JSON list of C-alpha atoms in Angstrom, two decimals:
[
{"chain": "A", "resi": 10, "resn": "MET", "atom": "CA", "xyz": [5.64, -10.00, -162.79]},
{"chain": "A", "resi": 11, "resn": "GLU", "atom": "CA", "xyz": [2.29, -9.07, -161.30]},
{"chain": "A", "resi": 12, "resn": "HIS", "atom": "CA", "xyz": [-0.68, -7.32, -162.92]},
{"chain": "A", "resi": 13, "resn": "ILE", "atom": "CA", "xyz": [-1.67, -4.35, -160.75]},
{"chain": "A", "resi": 14, "resn": "LEU", "atom": "CA", "xyz": [-4.93, -2.42, -160.96]},
{"chain": "A", "resi": 15, "resn": "HIS", "atom": "CA", "xyz": [-4.63, 0.93, -159.19]},
{"chain": "A", "resi": 16, "resn": "PRO", "atom": "CA", "xyz": [-6.31, 0.23, -155.85]},
{"chain": "A", "resi": 17, "resn": "PHE", "atom": "CA", "xyz": [-7.45, 3.75, -154.92]},
{"chain": "A", "resi": 18, "resn": "GLY", "atom": "CA", "xyz": [-8.66, 6.85, -156.65]},
{"chain": "A", "resi": 19, "resn": "PRO", "atom": "CA", "xyz": [-7.29, 10.34, -157.00]},
{"chain": "A", "resi": 20, "resn": "VAL", "atom": "CA", "xyz": [-7.22, 12.82, -154.14]},
{"chain": "A", "resi": 21, "resn": "PHE", "atom": "CA", "xyz": [-8.55, 16.23, -155.19]},
{"chain": "A", "resi": 22, "resn": "ASP", "atom": "CA", "xyz": [-11.21, 18.83, -154.52]},
{"chain": "A", "resi": 23, "resn": "GLU", "atom": "CA", "xyz": [-12.46, 22.10, -155.97]},
{"chain": "A", "resi": 24, "resn": "HIS", "atom": "CA", "xyz": [-9.38, 23.91, -154.56]},
{"chain": "A", "resi": 25, "resn": "SER", "atom": "CA", "xyz": [-6.73, 21.65, -156.13]},
{"chain": "A", "resi": 26, "resn": "ARG", "atom": "CA", "xyz": [-4.35, 23.91, -158.07]},
{"chain": "A", "resi": 27, "resn": "ILE", "atom": "CA", "xyz": [-1.65, 21.34, -158.82]},
{"chain": "A", "resi": 28, "resn": "LEU", "atom": "CA", "xyz": [-1.69, 17.66, -159.68]},
{"chain": "A", "resi": 29, "resn": "VAL", "atom": "CA", "xyz": [1.22, 15.50, -158.55]},
{"chain": "A", "resi": 30, "resn": "LEU", "atom": "CA", "xyz": [1.47, 12.24, -160.48]},
{"chain": "A", "resi": 31, "resn": "GLY", "atom": "CA", "xyz": [3.63, 9.28, -159.58]},
{"chain": "A", "resi": 32, "resn": "THR", "atom": "CA", "xyz": [3.84, 6.15, -161.71]},
{"chain": "A", "resi": 33, "resn": "LEU", "atom": "CA", "xyz": [1.79, 3.61, -159.71]},
{"chain": "A", "resi": 34, "resn": "PRO", "atom": "CA", "xyz": [1.53, 2.93, -155.95]},
{"chain": "A", "resi": 35, "resn": "SER", "atom": "CA", "xyz": [4.35, 0.79, -154.57]},
{"chain": "A", "resi": 36, "resn": "PRO", "atom": "CA", "xyz": [3.51, -2.44, -152.71]},
{"chain": "A", "resi": 37, "resn": "LYS", "atom": "CA", "xyz": [3.86, -0.53, -149.38]},
{"chain": "A", "resi": 38, "resn": "SER", "atom": "CA", "xyz": [1.57, 2.27, -150.61]},
{"chain": "A", "resi": 39, "resn": "ARG", "atom": "CA", "xyz": [-0.99, -0.29, -151.78]},
{"chain": "A", "resi": 40, "resn": "GLU", "atom": "CA", "xyz": [-0.76, -1.94, -148.35]},
{"chain": "A", "resi": 41, "resn": "GLN", "atom": "CA", "xyz": [-1.45, 1.43, -146.65]},
{"chain": "A", "resi": 42, "resn": "GLY", "atom": "CA", "xyz": [-4.08, 2.42, -149.18]},
{"chain": "A", "resi": 43, "resn": "PHE", "atom": "CA", "xyz": [-2.52, 5.81, -149.86]},
{"chain": "A", "resi": 44, "resn": "TYR", "atom": "CA", "xyz": [0.10, 7.63, -151.91]},
{"chain": "A", "resi": 45, "resn": "TYR", "atom": "CA", "xyz": [3.81, 7.59, -151.04]},
{"chain": "A", "resi": 46, "resn": "GLY", "atom": "CA", "xyz": [3.29, 5.13, -148.21]},
{"chain": "A", "resi": 47, "resn": "HIS", "atom": "CA", "xyz": [6.71, 3.46, -148.06]},
{"chain": "A", "resi": 48, "resn": "PRO", "atom": "CA", "xyz": [8.22, 4.44, -144.69]},
{"chain": "A", "resi": 49, "resn": "ARG", "atom": "CA", "xyz": [11.47, 5.55, -146.38]},
{"chain": "A", "resi": 50, "resn": "ASN", "atom": "CA", "xyz": [9.80, 7.49, -149.21]},
{"chain": "A", "resi": 51, "resn": "ARG", "atom": "CA", "xyz": [10.61, 11.16, -148.66]},
{"chain": "A", "resi": 52, "resn": "PHE", "atom": "CA", "xyz": [7.57, 12.70, -150.39]},
{"chain": "A", "resi": 53, "resn": "TRP", "atom": "CA", "xyz": [5.76, 13.69, -147.19]},
{"chain": "A", "resi": 54, "resn": "PRO", "atom": "CA", "xyz": [8.88, 14.93, -145.33]},
{"chain": "A", "resi": 55, "resn": "VAL", "atom": "CA", "xyz": [9.78, 17.02, -148.42]},
{"chain": "A", "resi": 56, "resn": "LEU", "atom": "CA", "xyz": [6.31, 18.60, -148.58]},
{"chain": "A", "resi": 57, "resn": "ALA", "atom": "CA", "xyz": [6.37, 19.23, -144.82]},
{"chain": "A", "resi": 58, "resn": "GLU", "atom": "CA", "xyz": [9.75, 20.95, -145.25]},
{"chain": "A", "resi": 59, "resn": "ILE", "atom": "CA", "xyz": [8.65, 23.27, -148.06]},
{"chain": "A", "resi": 60, "resn": "PHE", "atom": "CA", "xyz": [5.38, 24.20, -146.32]},
{"chain": "A", "resi": 61, "resn": "GLY", "atom": "CA", "xyz": [7.01, 24.55, -142.88]},
{"chain": "A", "resi": 62, "resn": "GLU", "atom": "CA", "xyz": [4.77, 22.01, -141.18]},
{"chain": "A", "resi": 63, "resn": "GLU", "atom": "CA", "xyz": [5.06, 18.72, -139.31]},
{"chain": "A", "resi": 64, "resn": "THR", "atom": "CA", "xyz": [5.25, 15.61, -141.50]},
{"chain": "A", "resi": 65, "resn": "PRO", "atom": "CA", "xyz": [1.79, 14.03, -141.77]},
{"chain": "A", "resi": 66, "resn": "LYS", "atom": "CA", "xyz": [1.89, 10.40, -140.69]},
{"chain": "A", "resi": 67, "resn": "THR", "atom": "CA", "xyz": [-1.44, 8.69, -141.38]},
{"chain": "A", "resi": 68, "resn": "PRO", "atom": "CA", "xyz": [-3.31, 8.47, -144.67]},
{"chain": "A", "resi": 69, "resn": "ALA", "atom": "CA", "xyz": [-6.01, 10.77, -143.23]},
{"chain": "A", "resi": 70, "resn": "GLU", "atom": "CA", "xyz": [-3.42, 13.37, -142.17]},
{"chain": "A", "resi": 71, "resn": "ARG", "atom": "CA", "xyz": [-1.72, 13.12, -145.56]},
{"chain": "A", "resi": 72, "resn": "ARG", "atom": "CA", "xyz": [-4.99, 13.57, -147.46]},
{"chain": "A", "resi": 73, "resn": "ALA", "atom": "CA", "xyz": [-5.88, 16.62, -145.35]},
{"chain": "A", "resi": 74, "resn": "PHE", "atom": "CA", "xyz": [-2.37, 18.07, -145.81]},
{"chain": "A", "resi": 75, "resn": "ALA", "atom": "CA", "xyz": [-2.50, 17.71, -149.60]},
{"chain": "A", "resi": 76, "resn": "LEU", "atom": "CA", "xyz": [-5.98, 19.20, -149.93]},
{"chain": "A", "resi": 77, "resn": "ARG", "atom": "CA", "xyz": [-5.17, 22.06, -147.51]},
{"chain": "A", "resi": 78, "resn": "HIS", "atom": "CA", "xyz": [-2.32, 23.06, -149.82]},
{"chain": "A", "resi": 79, "resn": "GLY", "atom": "CA", "xyz": [-4.25, 22.74, -153.10]},
{"chain": "A", "resi": 80, "resn": "ILE", "atom": "CA", "xyz": [-2.47, 19.53, -154.09]},
{"chain": "A", "resi": 81, "resn": "ALA", "atom": "CA", "xyz": [-4.22, 16.74, -155.99]},
{"chain": "A", "resi": 82, "resn": "LEU", "atom": "CA", "xyz": [-2.56, 13.31, -156.00]},
{"chain": "A", "resi": 83, "resn": "TRP", "atom": "CA", "xyz": [-2.84, 10.48, -158.46]},
{"chain": "A", "resi": 84, "resn": "ASP", "atom": "CA", "xyz": [-0.72, 8.30, -160.71]},
{"chain": "A", "resi": 85, "resn": "VAL", "atom": "CA", "xyz": [-0.01, 8.25, -164.42]},
{"chain": "A", "resi": 86, "resn": "LEU", "atom": "CA", "xyz": [-1.03, 4.59, -164.68]},
{"chain": "A", "resi": 87, "resn": "SER", "atom": "CA", "xyz": [-4.30, 2.93, -163.76]},
{"chain": "A", "resi": 88, "resn": "GLU", "atom": "CA", "xyz": [-2.84, -0.52, -164.35]},
{"chain": "A", "resi": 89, "resn": "CYS", "atom": "CA", "xyz": [0.21, -2.38, -165.62]},
{"chain": "A", "resi": 90, "resn": "ASP", "atom": "CA", "xyz": [2.36, -5.44, -165.17]},
{"chain": "A", "resi": 91, "resn": "ILE", "atom": "CA", "xyz": [5.22, -4.75, -162.74]},
{"chain": "A", "resi": 92, "resn": "GLU", "atom": "CA", "xyz": [7.78, -6.52, -160.57]},
{"chain": "A", "resi": 93, "resn": "GLY", "atom": "CA", "xyz": [7.51, -5.18, -157.01]},
{"chain": "A", "resi": 94, "resn": "ALA", "atom": "CA", "xyz": [8.04, -1.41, -157.15]},
{"chain": "A", "resi": 95, "resn": "ALA", "atom": "CA", "xyz": [10.53, -1.40, -160.05]},
{"chain": "A", "resi": 96, "resn": "ASP", "atom": "CA", "xyz": [9.35, 1.18, -162.59]},
{"chain": "A", "resi": 97, "resn": "SER", "atom": "CA", "xyz": [11.91, -0.25, -165.01]},
{"chain": "A", "resi": 98, "resn": "SER", "atom": "CA", "xyz": [9.93, -3.52, -165.13]},
{"chain": "A", "resi": 99, "resn": "ILE", "atom": "CA", "xyz": [6.62, -1.91, -166.22]},
{"chain": "A", "resi": 100, "resn": "ARG", "atom": "CA", "xyz": [4.90, -3.66, -169.12]},
{"chain": "A", "resi": 101, "resn": "ASN", "atom": "CA", "xyz": [1.44, -3.20, -170.67]},
{"chain": "A", "resi": 102, "resn": "PRO", "atom": "CA", "xyz": [0.81, 0.25, -169.15]},
{"chain": "A", "resi": 103, "resn": "VAL", "atom": "CA", "xyz": [-2.73, 1.66, -169.15]},
{"chain": "A", "resi": 104, "resn": "PRO", "atom": "CA", "xyz": [-2.93, 5.41, -168.42]},
{"chain": "A", "resi": 105, "resn": "SER", "atom": "CA", "xyz": [-5.20, 6.97, -165.80]},
{"chain": "A", "resi": 106, "resn": "ASP", "atom": "CA", "xyz": [-7.99, 9.23, -167.06]},
{"chain": "A", "resi": 107, "resn": "VAL", "atom": "CA", "xyz": [-6.24, 12.47, -166.13]},
{"chain": "A", "resi": 108, "resn": "PRO", "atom": "CA", "xyz": [-8.24, 14.50, -168.69]},
{"chain": "A", "resi": 109, "resn": "ALA", "atom": "CA", "xyz": [-11.43, 13.64, -166.76]},
{"chain": "A", "resi": 110, "resn": "LEU", "atom": "CA", "xyz": [-9.88, 14.76, -163.47]},
{"chain": "A", "resi": 111, "resn": "LEU", "atom": "CA", "xyz": [-8.74, 18.03, -165.04]},
{"chain": "A", "resi": 112, "resn": "LYS", "atom": "CA", "xyz": [-12.38, 18.78, -165.91]},
{"chain": "A", "resi": 113, "resn": "LYS", "atom": "CA", "xyz": [-13.32, 18.46, -162.21]},
{"chain": "A", "resi": 114, "resn": "ALA", "atom": "CA", "xyz": [-10.52, 20.43, -160.51]},
{"chain": "A", "resi": 115, "resn": "PRO", "atom": "CA", "xyz": [-8.96, 23.85, -161.30]},
{"chain": "A", "resi": 116, "resn": "VAL", "atom": "CA", "xyz": [-5.48, 22.38, -161.83]},
{"chain": "A", "resi": 117, "resn": "ALA", "atom": "CA", "xyz": [-3.00, 24.92, -163.19]},
{"chain": "A", "resi": 118, "resn": "ALA", "atom": "CA", "xyz": [0.08, 22.66, -163.30]},
{"chain": "A", "resi": 119, "resn": "VAL", "atom": "CA", "xyz": [0.91, 18.96, -163.47]},
{"chain": "A", "resi": 120, "resn": "PHE", "atom": "CA", "xyz": [4.03, 17.68, -161.72]},
{"chain": "A", "resi": 121, "resn": "THR", "atom": "CA", "xyz": [5.45, 14.21, -162.33]},
{"chain": "A", "resi": 122, "resn": "THR", "atom": "CA", "xyz": [7.60, 12.46, -159.74]},
{"chain": "A", "resi": 123, "resn": "GLY", "atom": "CA", "xyz": [10.44, 10.58, -161.34]},
{"chain": "A", "resi": 124, "resn": "ALA", "atom": "CA", "xyz": [11.66, 9.88, -164.85]},
{"chain": "A", "resi": 125, "resn": "THR", "atom": "CA", "xyz": [9.26, 7.02, -165.58]},
{"chain": "A", "resi": 126, "resn": "ALA", "atom": "CA", "xyz": [6.16, 8.98, -164.52]},
{"chain": "A", "resi": 127, "resn": "THR", "atom": "CA", "xyz": [7.35, 11.87, -166.70]},
{"chain": "A", "resi": 128, "resn": "ARG", "atom": "CA", "xyz": [8.02, 9.67, -169.73]},
{"chain": "A", "resi": 129, "resn": "LEU", "atom": "CA", "xyz": [4.68, 7.85, -169.46]},
{"chain": "A", "resi": 130, "resn": "TYR", "atom": "CA", "xyz": [2.78, 11.10, -168.93]},
{"chain": "A", "resi": 131, "resn": "LYS", "atom": "CA", "xyz": [4.37, 12.63, -172.03]},
{"chain": "A", "resi": 132, "resn": "LYS", "atom": "CA", "xyz": [3.56, 9.52, -174.09]},
{"chain": "A", "resi": 133, "resn": "PHE", "atom": "CA", "xyz": [-0.02, 8.80, -172.97]},
{"chain": "A", "resi": 134, "resn": "ILE", "atom": "CA", "xyz": [-1.53, 11.87, -171.28]},
{"chain": "A", "resi": 135, "resn": "GLU", "atom": "CA", "xyz": [0.06, 15.08, -172.55]},
{"chain": "A", "resi": 136, "resn": "PRO", "atom": "CA", "xyz": [-1.26, 14.48, -176.11]},
{"chain": "A", "resi": 137, "resn": "LYS", "atom": "CA", "xyz": [-4.80, 14.42, -174.67]},
{"chain": "A", "resi": 138, "resn": "THR", "atom": "CA", "xyz": [-4.48, 17.37, -172.28]},
{"chain": "A", "resi": 139, "resn": "GLY", "atom": "CA", "xyz": [-1.94, 19.61, -174.01]},
{"chain": "A", "resi": 140, "resn": "LEU", "atom": "CA", "xyz": [-0.58, 20.28, -170.53]},
{"chain": "A", "resi": 141, "resn": "ALA", "atom": "CA", "xyz": [3.17, 19.65, -170.30]},
{"chain": "A", "resi": 142, "resn": "PRO", "atom": "CA", "xyz": [4.41, 18.08, -167.08]},
{"chain": "A", "resi": 143, "resn": "ILE", "atom": "CA", "xyz": [6.85, 19.78, -164.73]},
{"chain": "A", "resi": 144, "resn": "PRO", "atom": "CA", "xyz": [9.27, 16.98, -163.82]},
{"chain": "A", "resi": 145, "resn": "LEU", "atom": "CA", "xyz": [10.35, 16.47, -160.21]},
{"chain": "A", "resi": 146, "resn": "PRO", "atom": "CA", "xyz": [12.88, 13.93, -158.92]},
{"chain": "A", "resi": 147, "resn": "SER", "atom": "CA", "xyz": [11.59, 10.75, -157.37]},
{"chain": "A", "resi": 148, "resn": "THR", "atom": "CA", "xyz": [11.35, 10.72, -153.57]},
{"chain": "A", "resi": 149, "resn": "SER", "atom": "CA", "xyz": [11.58, 6.93, -153.56]},
{"chain": "A", "resi": 150, "resn": "PRO", "atom": "CA", "xyz": [14.20, 5.28, -151.35]},
{"chain": "A", "resi": 151, "resn": "ALA", "atom": "CA", "xyz": [15.60, 3.88, -154.63]},
{"chain": "A", "resi": 152, "resn": "ASN", "atom": "CA", "xyz": [16.64, 7.44, -155.55]},
{"chain": "A", "resi": 153, "resn": "ALA", "atom": "CA", "xyz": [19.28, 7.79, -152.85]},
{"chain": "A", "resi": 154, "resn": "ARG", "atom": "CA", "xyz": [21.48, 10.17, -154.85]},
{"chain": "A", "resi": 155, "resn": "LEU", "atom": "CA", "xyz": [19.43, 13.17, -153.68]},
{"chain": "A", "resi": 156, "resn": "GLY", "atom": "CA", "xyz": [19.18, 14.09, -150.02]},
{"chain": "A", "resi": 157, "resn": "LEU", "atom": "CA", "xyz": [16.18, 15.69, -148.34]},
{"chain": "A", "resi": 158, "resn": "SER", "atom": "CA", "xyz": [17.40, 19.27, -148.78]},
{"chain": "A", "resi": 159, "resn": "ALA", "atom": "CA", "xyz": [18.14, 18.76, -152.50]},
{"chain": "A", "resi": 160, "resn": "LEU", "atom": "CA", "xyz": [14.68, 17.24, -152.99]},
{"chain": "A", "resi": 161, "resn": "ALA", "atom": "CA", "xyz": [13.04, 20.09, -151.08]},
{"chain": "A", "resi": 162, "resn": "SER", "atom": "CA", "xyz": [14.89, 22.58, -153.27]},
{"chain": "A", "resi": 163, "resn": "GLU", "atom": "CA", "xyz": [13.43, 20.96, -156.40]},
{"chain": "A", "resi": 164, "resn": "TYR", "atom": "CA", "xyz": [9.93, 20.59, -154.92]},
{"chain": "A", "resi": 165, "resn": "ARG", "atom": "CA", "xyz": [9.76, 24.29, -154.03]},
{"chain": "A", "resi": 166, "resn": "LYS", "atom": "CA", "xyz": [8.62, 24.76, -157.66]},
{"chain": "A", "resi": 167, "resn": "ILE", "atom": "CA", "xyz": [5.13, 23.73, -156.60]},
{"chain": "A", "resi": 168, "resn": "LEU", "atom": "CA", "xyz": [4.85, 26.76, -154.30]},
{"chain": "A", "resi": 169, "resn": "GLU", "atom": "CA", "xyz": [4.40, 29.01, -157.36]},
{"chain": "A", "resi": 170, "resn": "TYR", "atom": "CA", "xyz": [1.05, 27.30, -157.98]},
{"chain": "A", "resi": 171, "resn": "THR", "atom": "CA", "xyz": [-0.23, 26.63, -154.47]},
{"chain": "A", "resi": 172, "resn": "GLU", "atom": "CA", "xyz": [-0.08, 30.08, -152.87]}
]
């Protein structure tokens, strides 16, 4: 069990229409210094599929891609105790200050990636914002039951808010 402080801040600007929240960056994402950084995580290929673009590879390309499409990125937790990347092992969760971010960006919808992010958002953040999350399946390699096309089908929901 390791105590993790979120190592990087949210990605957003004045054009961010949706906020996508994971749980906490995985060890690989922390290593890269950016969201959804595990090489087998399908988040970026899924977004590339639904927007009809090439998959962004570097953190700089990913940041630009997200902002270009009105997507803000962050995580539900700012810190917790966790074993590796196992959401099921999370103890002592501390929520991120999502209400403060929502005052800075014109976010119309909040999407949570995975069951744990959704559960923690509903427990800690929704009571403060009154904004219900729109759950999306996890794109983590641990969620192998859904293929890329099934994930893309679910993630198309964000297009209602980004165009």
